PDB file of C-alpha atoms in Angstrom:
ATOM      1  CA  MET A  19      -2.435  17.561  51.544  1.00 69.00           C
ATOM      2  CA  ASP A  20      -4.639  20.894  51.111  1.00 93.00           C
ATOM      3  CA  ASP A  21      -5.858  20.975  47.466  1.00 94.00           C
ATOM      4  CA  ASN A  22      -4.374  24.640  46.928  1.00 94.00           C
ATOM      5  CA  VAL A  23      -1.122  23.376  47.771  1.00 95.00           C
ATOM      6  CA  TYR A  24      -1.027  20.197  46.071  1.00 96.00           C
ATOM      7  CA  ILE A  25      -2.370  21.243  42.604  1.00 97.00           C
ATOM      8  CA  HIS A  26      -0.216  24.671  42.973  1.00 97.00           C
ATOM      9  CA  GLU A  27       2.980  22.157  43.696  1.00 97.00           C
ATOM     10  CA  LEU A  28       2.106  20.338  40.234  1.00 98.00           C
ATOM     11  CA  ILE A  29       1.611  23.688  38.443  1.00 98.00           C
ATOM     12  CA  ALA A  30       5.269  24.782  39.467  1.00 97.00           C
ATOM     13  CA  GLN A  31       6.516  21.652  37.841  1.00 97.00           C
ATOM     14  CA  GLY A  32       5.299  22.989  34.270  1.00 97.00           C
ATOM     15  CA  GLU A  33       4.505  20.796  31.656  1.00 97.00           C
ATOM     16  CA  HIS A  34       6.797  17.867  30.815  1.00 97.00           C
ATOM     17  CA  ARG A  35       6.989  14.334  30.115  1.00 97.00           C
ATOM     18  CA  GLN A  36       4.290  12.867  32.132  1.00 98.00           C
ATOM     19  CA  GLN A  37       2.427  16.500  32.970  1.00 98.00           C
ATOM     20  CA  ASP A  38       0.261  18.754  30.455  1.00 97.00           C
ATOM     21  CA  PHE A  39      -1.893  21.686  30.947  1.00 96.00           C
ATOM     22  CA  LYS A  40      -5.537  21.736  29.177  1.00 93.00           C
ATOM     23  CA  TYR A  41      -7.130  25.154  29.454  1.00 90.00           C
ATOM     24  CA  GLN A  42     -10.600  23.656  28.366  1.00 83.00           C
ATOM     25  CA  VAL A  43     -11.920  20.505  26.893  1.00 83.00           C
ATOM     26  CA  THR A  44     -13.928  21.209  23.714  1.00 82.00           C
ATOM     27  CA  ASP A  45     -12.688  18.493  21.314  1.00 86.00           C
ATOM     28  CA  ALA A  46     -12.175  14.878  22.231  1.00 89.00           C
ATOM     29  CA  ALA A  47      -9.944  13.871  19.623  1.00 90.00           C
ATOM     30  CA  LYS A  48      -6.985  16.346  20.532  1.00 89.00           C
ATOM     31  CA  LEU A  49      -7.757  14.970  24.013  1.00 91.00           C
ATOM     32  CA  ALA A  50      -7.167  11.259  22.634  1.00 95.00           C
ATOM     33  CA  LYS A  51      -3.854  12.427  21.093  1.00 96.00           C
ATOM     34  CA  SER A  52      -2.804  13.147  24.531  1.00 95.00           C
ATOM     35  CA  VAL A  53      -4.052  10.317  26.318  1.00 96.00           C
ATOM     36  CA  SER A  54      -2.278   7.956  23.554  1.00 98.00           C
ATOM     37  CA  ALA A  55       1.102   9.649  24.009  1.00 98.00           C
ATOM     38  CA  PHE A  56       1.071   8.917  27.747  1.00 98.00           C
ATOM     39  CA  ALA A  57      -0.234   5.795  27.592  1.00 98.00           C
ATOM     40  CA  ASN A  58       2.531   4.852  25.171  1.00 98.00           C
ATOM     41  CA  THR A  59       5.359   6.107  26.872  1.00 98.00           C
ATOM     42  CA  ALA A  60       5.329   6.568  31.146  1.00 97.00           C
ATOM     43  CA  GLY A  61       1.772   7.639  31.750  1.00 98.00           C
ATOM     44  CA  GLY A  62       1.320  10.876  32.793  1.00 98.00           C
ATOM     45  CA  ARG A  63      -1.571  13.461  33.866  1.00 97.00           C
ATOM     46  CA  LEU A  64      -3.513  16.341  32.332  1.00 96.00           C
ATOM     47  CA  LEU A  65      -4.542  19.045  34.543  1.00 96.00           C
ATOM     48  CA  ILE A  66      -7.851  20.421  33.281  1.00 93.00           C
ATOM     49  CA  GLY A  67      -8.545  23.938  33.904  1.00 94.00           C
ATOM     50  CA  VAL A  68      -4.956  25.089  34.076  1.00 96.00           C
ATOM     51  CA  ARG A  69      -3.817  27.325  31.314  1.00 95.00           C
ATOM     52  CA  ASP A  70      -0.392  27.151  29.577  1.00 94.00           C
ATOM     53  CA  ASP A  71       1.006  30.000  31.789  1.00 95.00           C
ATOM     54  CA  GLY A  72      -0.119  27.898  34.821  1.00 95.00           C
ATOM     55  CA  PHE A  73      -3.091  30.361  35.773  1.00 96.00           C
ATOM     56  CA  VAL A  74      -6.089  28.287  37.224  1.00 96.00           C
ATOM     57  CA  ALA A  75      -9.140  29.113  35.158  1.00 94.00           C
ATOM     58  CA  GLY A  76     -11.173  26.158  36.450  1.00 93.00           C
ATOM     59  CA  VAL A  77     -13.616  23.776  34.777  1.00 90.00           C
ATOM     60  CA  THR A  78     -16.865  22.328  35.183  1.00 80.00           C
ATOM     61  CA  SER A  79     -15.895  19.074  35.786  1.00 69.00           C
ATOM     62  CA  ASP A  80     -18.634  16.691  34.888  1.00 79.00           C
ATOM     63  CA  GLU A  81     -18.400  17.890  31.135  1.00 79.00           C
ATOM     64  CA  GLU A  82     -14.382  17.598  31.087  1.00 81.00           C
ATOM     65  CA  ILE A  83     -14.837  14.074  32.656  1.00 84.00           C
ATOM     66  CA  PHE A  84     -17.540  13.003  30.028  1.00 88.00           C
ATOM     67  CA  MET A  85     -15.078  14.404  27.347  1.00 88.00           C
ATOM     68  CA  MET A  86     -11.970  12.549  28.908  1.00 89.00           C
ATOM     69  CA  ASN A  87     -14.235   9.329  28.777  1.00 90.00           C
ATOM     70  CA  ARG A  88     -14.873   9.712  25.177  1.00 92.00           C
ATOM     71  CA  ALA A  89     -11.640  10.566  24.433  1.00 93.00           C
ATOM     72  CA  ALA A  90     -10.021   7.527  26.423  1.00 93.00           C
ATOM     73  CA  TYR A  91     -12.630   4.733  25.730  1.00 94.00           C
ATOM     74  CA  THR A  92     -14.248   5.633  22.519  1.00 95.00           C
ATOM     75  CA  LEU A  93     -11.288   7.570  20.569  1.00 96.00           C
ATOM     76  CA  CYS A  94      -8.420   5.432  21.656  1.00 97.00           C
ATOM     77  CA  SER A  95      -8.019   1.963  20.069  1.00 96.00           C
ATOM     78  CA  PRO A  96      -7.313  -0.103  22.374  1.00 95.00           C
ATOM     79  CA  GLU A  97      -8.695   1.803  25.308  1.00 94.00           C
ATOM     80  CA  SER A  98      -6.847   3.192  27.646  1.00 95.00           C
ATOM     81  CA  ASP A  99      -7.273   3.327  31.416  1.00 94.00           C
ATOM     82  CA  ILE A 100      -7.684   6.777  32.692  1.00 93.00           C
ATOM     83  CA  SER A 101      -9.251   8.220  36.100  1.00 94.00           C
ATOM     84  CA  PHE A 102     -10.112  11.581  37.604  1.00 91.00           C
ATOM     85  CA  ARG A 103      -9.834  13.512  40.631  1.00 93.00           C
ATOM     86  CA  THR A 104     -11.415  16.810  41.060  1.00 92.00           C
ATOM     87  CA  PHE A 105      -9.889  19.469  43.161  1.00 95.00           C
ATOM     88  CA  HIS A 106     -10.856  23.107  44.745  1.00 94.00           C
ATOM     89  CA  VAL A 107      -8.256  25.535  43.634  1.00 94.00           C
ATOM     90  CA  ASP A 108      -8.592  29.436  44.469  1.00 92.00           C
ATOM     91  CA  GLY A 109     -12.247  28.841  44.189  1.00 93.00           C
ATOM     92  CA  ARG A 110     -12.610  26.840  41.171  1.00 94.00           C
ATOM     93  CA  ASN A 111     -12.380  23.095  40.082  1.00 92.00           C
ATOM     94  CA  VAL A 112      -9.599  21.659  38.375  1.00 94.00           C
ATOM     95  CA  VAL A 113     -10.087  18.179  37.535  1.00 92.00           C
ATOM     96  CA  VAL A 114      -6.573  15.635  37.242  1.00 94.00           C
ATOM     97  CA  ALA A 115      -6.965  13.102  34.539  1.00 93.00           C
ATOM     98  CA  THR A 116      -4.256  10.551  35.339  1.00 97.00           C
ATOM     99  CA  ILE A 117      -3.580   7.935  32.568  1.00 97.00           C
ATOM    100  CA  PRO A 118      -1.258   4.997  33.369  1.00 97.00           C
ATOM    101  CA  PRO A 119       1.074   3.157  30.663  1.00 98.00           C
ATOM    102  CA  ALA A 120      -0.122   1.096  28.499  1.00 97.00           C
ATOM    103  CA  THR A 121       0.116  -2.928  28.906  1.00 93.00           C
ATOM    104  CA  ALA A 122      -0.495  -3.465  25.164  1.00 92.00           C
ATOM    105  CA  ARG A 123       0.838  -0.845  22.861  1.00 95.00           C
ATOM    106  CA  PRO A 124       0.389   0.950  20.688  1.00 96.00           C
ATOM    107  CA  VAL A 125      -2.555   3.135  22.061  1.00 97.00           C
ATOM    108  CA  CYS A 126      -3.620   4.635  18.864  1.00 98.00           C
ATOM    109  CA  ALA A 127      -5.755   8.277  18.347  1.00 98.00           C
ATOM    110  CA  ILE A 128      -8.823   7.722  16.361  1.00 96.00           C
ATOM    111  CA  ASP A 129      -9.357  10.919  14.411  1.00 92.00           C
ATOM    112  CA  ALA A 130     -12.380  12.236  12.546  1.00 86.00           C
ATOM    113  CA  ALA A 131     -11.364  10.590   9.525  1.00 90.00           C
ATOM    114  CA  GLY A 132     -11.496   7.624  11.348  1.00 92.00           C
ATOM    115  CA  HIS A 133      -7.606   7.179  10.828  1.00 95.00           C
ATOM    116  CA  ALA A 134      -5.653   5.642  13.619  1.00 97.00           C
ATOM    117  CA  THR A 135      -2.522   7.427  14.817  1.00 98.00           C
ATOM    118  CA  ALA A 136      -0.045   6.353  17.854  1.00 98.00           C
ATOM    119  CA  TYR A 137       2.030   9.505  19.550  1.00 98.00           C
ATOM    120  CA  LEU A 138       4.384   9.388  22.094  1.00 98.00           C
ATOM    121  CA  ARG A 139       5.034  11.909  24.811  1.00 98.00           C
ATOM    122  CA  ILE A 140       8.468  13.704  24.249  1.00 98.00           C
ATOM    123  CA  LYS A 141       9.327  16.038  27.284  1.00 95.00           C
ATOM    124  CA  ASP A 142       6.264  18.220  26.935  1.00 96.00           C
ATOM    125  CA  GLU A 143       5.145  17.288  23.283  1.00 96.00           C
ATOM    126  CA  ASN A 144       2.531  14.979  21.623  1.00 97.00           C
ATOM    127  CA  VAL A 145       4.542  13.771  18.986  1.00 98.00           C
ATOM    128  CA  VAL A 146       3.276  10.918  15.907  1.00 98.00           C
ATOM    129  CA  ALA A 147       5.205   7.749  16.752  1.00 98.00           C
ATOM    130  CA  SER A 148       7.536   6.463  14.243  1.00 98.00           C
ATOM    131  CA  PRO A 149       6.859   3.047  12.384  1.00 98.00           C
ATOM    132  CA  VAL A 150       9.890   1.959  14.264  1.00 98.00           C
ATOM    133  CA  HIS A 151       8.323   2.366  17.266  1.00 98.00           C
ATOM    134  CA  VAL A 152       5.010   0.889  16.442  1.00 97.00           C
ATOM    135  CA  GLU A 153       6.828  -2.571  14.914  1.00 96.00           C
ATOM    136  CA  MET A 154       8.782  -2.468  18.369  1.00 95.00           C
ATOM    137  CA  TRP A 155       5.500  -2.515  20.259  1.00 95.00           C
ATOM    138  CA  LYS A 156       3.986  -4.944  17.934  1.00 92.00           C
ATOM    139  CA  GLN A 157       7.048  -7.432  18.496  1.00 92.00           C
ATOM    140  CA  GLU A 158       6.587  -7.026  22.124  1.00 89.00           C
ATOM    141  CA  GLN A 159       3.040  -8.458  21.786  1.00 87.00           C
ATOM    142  CA  ARG A 160       3.982 -10.935  19.734  1.00 85.00           C
ATOM    143  CA  GLU A 161       6.649 -12.000  22.239  1.00 74.00           C
ATOM    144  CA  GLU A 162       9.713 -12.060  19.861  1.00 68.00           C
ATOM    145  CA  ASN A 163      12.369 -13.089  21.827  1.00 69.00           C
ATOM    146  CA  VAL A 164      14.724 -14.149  19.012  1.00 70.00           C
ATOM    147  CA  MET A 165      17.259 -11.736  17.497  1.00 74.00           C
ATOM    148  CA  PRO A 166      18.218 -12.921  14.056  1.00 77.00           C
ATOM    149  CA  TYR A 167      21.611 -12.250  12.706  1.00 80.00           C
ATOM    150  CA  THR A 168      21.913 -12.544   9.126  1.00 85.00           C
ATOM    151  CA  ASP A 169      23.671 -10.550   6.400  1.00 90.00           C
ATOM    152  CA  THR A 170      20.861  -8.023   6.668  1.00 89.00           C
ATOM    153  CA  GLU A 171      21.378  -7.071   9.849  1.00 91.00           C
ATOM    154  CA  SER A 172      25.201  -7.303   9.667  1.00 93.00           C
ATOM    155  CA  HIS A 173      24.970  -4.797   6.740  1.00 93.00           C
ATOM    156  CA  LEU A 174      22.695  -2.400   7.895  1.00 95.00           C
ATOM    157  CA  MET A 175      24.653  -2.384  11.355  1.00 95.00           C
ATOM    158  CA  GLU A 176      27.969  -1.167   9.539  1.00 95.00           C
ATOM    159  CA  MET A 177      26.003   1.162   7.776  1.00 95.00           C
ATOM    160  CA  MET A 178      24.876   2.848  10.899  1.00 96.00           C
ATOM    161  CA  ARG A 179      28.114   2.561  12.235  1.00 96.00           C
ATOM    162  CA  LEU A 180      29.270   4.521   9.396  1.00 96.00           C
ATOM    163  CA  ASN A 181      26.305   7.136   9.254  1.00 96.00           C
ATOM    164  CA  PRO A 182      25.282   7.408  12.766  1.00 95.00           C
ATOM    165  CA  HIS A 183      22.084   9.934  14.043  1.00 98.00           C
ATOM    166  CA  GLN A 184      20.378   9.177  10.726  1.00 98.00           C
ATOM    167  CA  PRO A 185      16.331   9.280   9.935  1.00 98.00           C
ATOM    168  CA  LEU A 186      14.449   6.064   8.797  1.00 97.00           C
ATOM    169  CA  GLN A 187      14.456   6.481   5.129  1.00 97.00           C
ATOM    170  CA  VAL A 188      18.170   7.818   4.621  1.00 97.00           C
ATOM    171  CA  ILE A 189      19.226   4.448   6.398  1.00 97.00           C
ATOM    172  CA  SER A 190      17.081   2.610   3.982  1.00 97.00           C
ATOM    173  CA  LYS A 191      18.659   4.673   1.096  1.00 96.00           C
ATOM    174  CA  ILE A 192      22.168   4.267   2.468  1.00 95.00           C
ATOM    175  CA  ALA A 193      21.950   0.620   3.255  1.00 94.00           C
ATOM    176  CA  HIS A 194      20.020  -0.067  -0.145  1.00 95.00           C
ATOM    177  CA  VAL A 195      17.614  -2.157   2.276  1.00 94.00           C
ATOM    178  CA  LYS A 196      14.031  -2.137   1.663  1.00 96.00           C
ATOM    179  CA  ARG A 197      12.105   0.072   4.293  1.00 97.00           C
ATOM    180  CA  PHE A 198       9.639  -2.229   5.878  1.00 96.00           C
ATOM    181  CA  LEU A 199      13.030  -4.539   6.527  1.00 95.00           C
ATOM    182  CA  VAL A 200      14.995  -1.616   8.028  1.00 97.00           C
ATOM    183  CA  ILE A 201      11.884  -1.304  10.189  1.00 97.00           C
ATOM    184  CA  LYS A 202      11.779  -4.628  11.468  1.00 94.00           C
ATOM    185  CA  VAL A 203      15.421  -4.424  11.859  1.00 95.00           C
ATOM    186  CA  LEU A 204      15.643  -1.434  13.734  1.00 96.00           C
ATOM    187  CA  ALA A 205      12.690  -2.428  16.317  1.00 96.00           C
ATOM    188  CA  ARG A 206      14.466  -5.350  17.001  1.00 92.00           C
ATOM    189  CA  LEU A 207      18.003  -3.825  17.589  1.00 94.00           C
ATOM    190  CA  ILE A 208      16.455  -1.291  19.941  1.00 95.00           C
ATOM    191  CA  ARG A 209      14.389  -3.733  21.899  1.00 92.00           C
ATOM    192  CA  TYR A 210      17.811  -5.716  22.644  1.00 91.00           C
ATOM    193  CA  GLY A 211      19.551  -2.466  23.423  1.00 94.00           C
ATOM    194  CA  VAL A 212      21.916  -2.380  20.358  1.00 94.00           C
ATOM    195  CA  ALA A 213      20.560   0.658  19.143  1.00 97.00           C
ATOM    196  CA  GLY A 214      18.883   3.800  20.169  1.00 97.00           C
ATOM    197  CA  TRP A 215      16.693   6.824  19.021  1.00 98.00           C
ATOM    198  CA  GLU A 216      16.305  10.261  19.729  1.00 97.00           C
ATOM    199  CA  TRP A 217      14.044  13.093  18.586  1.00 98.00           C
ATOM    200  CA  ASP A 218      15.708  15.983  16.759  1.00 97.00           C
ATOM    201  CA  GLY A 219      12.551  18.347  16.824  1.00 96.00           C
ATOM    202  CA  ASP A 220      11.667  17.499  13.276  1.00 96.00           C
ATOM    203  CA  ASP A 221      12.165  13.643  13.020  1.00 97.00           C
ATOM    204  CA  PHE A 222      13.531  10.268  14.583  1.00 98.00           C
ATOM    205  CA  LEU A 223      17.122   9.648  14.136  1.00 98.00           C
ATOM    206  CA  PHE A 224      18.783   6.325  14.709  1.00 98.00           C
ATOM    207  CA  TYR A 225      22.196   5.242  16.171  1.00 97.00           C
ATOM    208  CA  LEU A 226      24.166   2.160  17.176  1.00 96.00           C
ATOM    209  CA  LYS A 227      25.159   2.119  21.098  1.00 94.00           C
TER     210      LYS A 227
END
């Protein structure tokens, strides 16, 4: 397919869960957040050299690829896979950086202070992952395949049934269960399809299915 046609078809989709536009690359640490979010969710691509309004501004591809490599391989822990392809569009270069879903989550972005933070891609936003998501991914890596059902699980599920769609801190307070235990139980419930989560724009809300 012609480069112009292909890129303009992508631009027509707008920014979404698996696509983001980057007008220019000036901060590898900010890019690492996008890499983390795509890697931890369903993968995705960055169209570098495209403004938020879809205008093709173009980039100097070598510089952008260098910055993206730094974001994926130096400022993400563990490293994230990434691949690049440069397209010639309207007389300018657009770099498409493709990030596959991570096989080992969470992939964390490292900020200037050295702090590691995991992100999720929700619609067209990069959102800091909740402690429940991080625990869920860690359980997956440990291959925890047993779902304990103690008085704690029973009590917590009853409180969630009576108080649906609540954030972590509210569930912990209502149930009188320590936060770290709520995190572990919620992670298991979500992994086994018993509970779910949603993002309300400010916080993650958890509920029984």
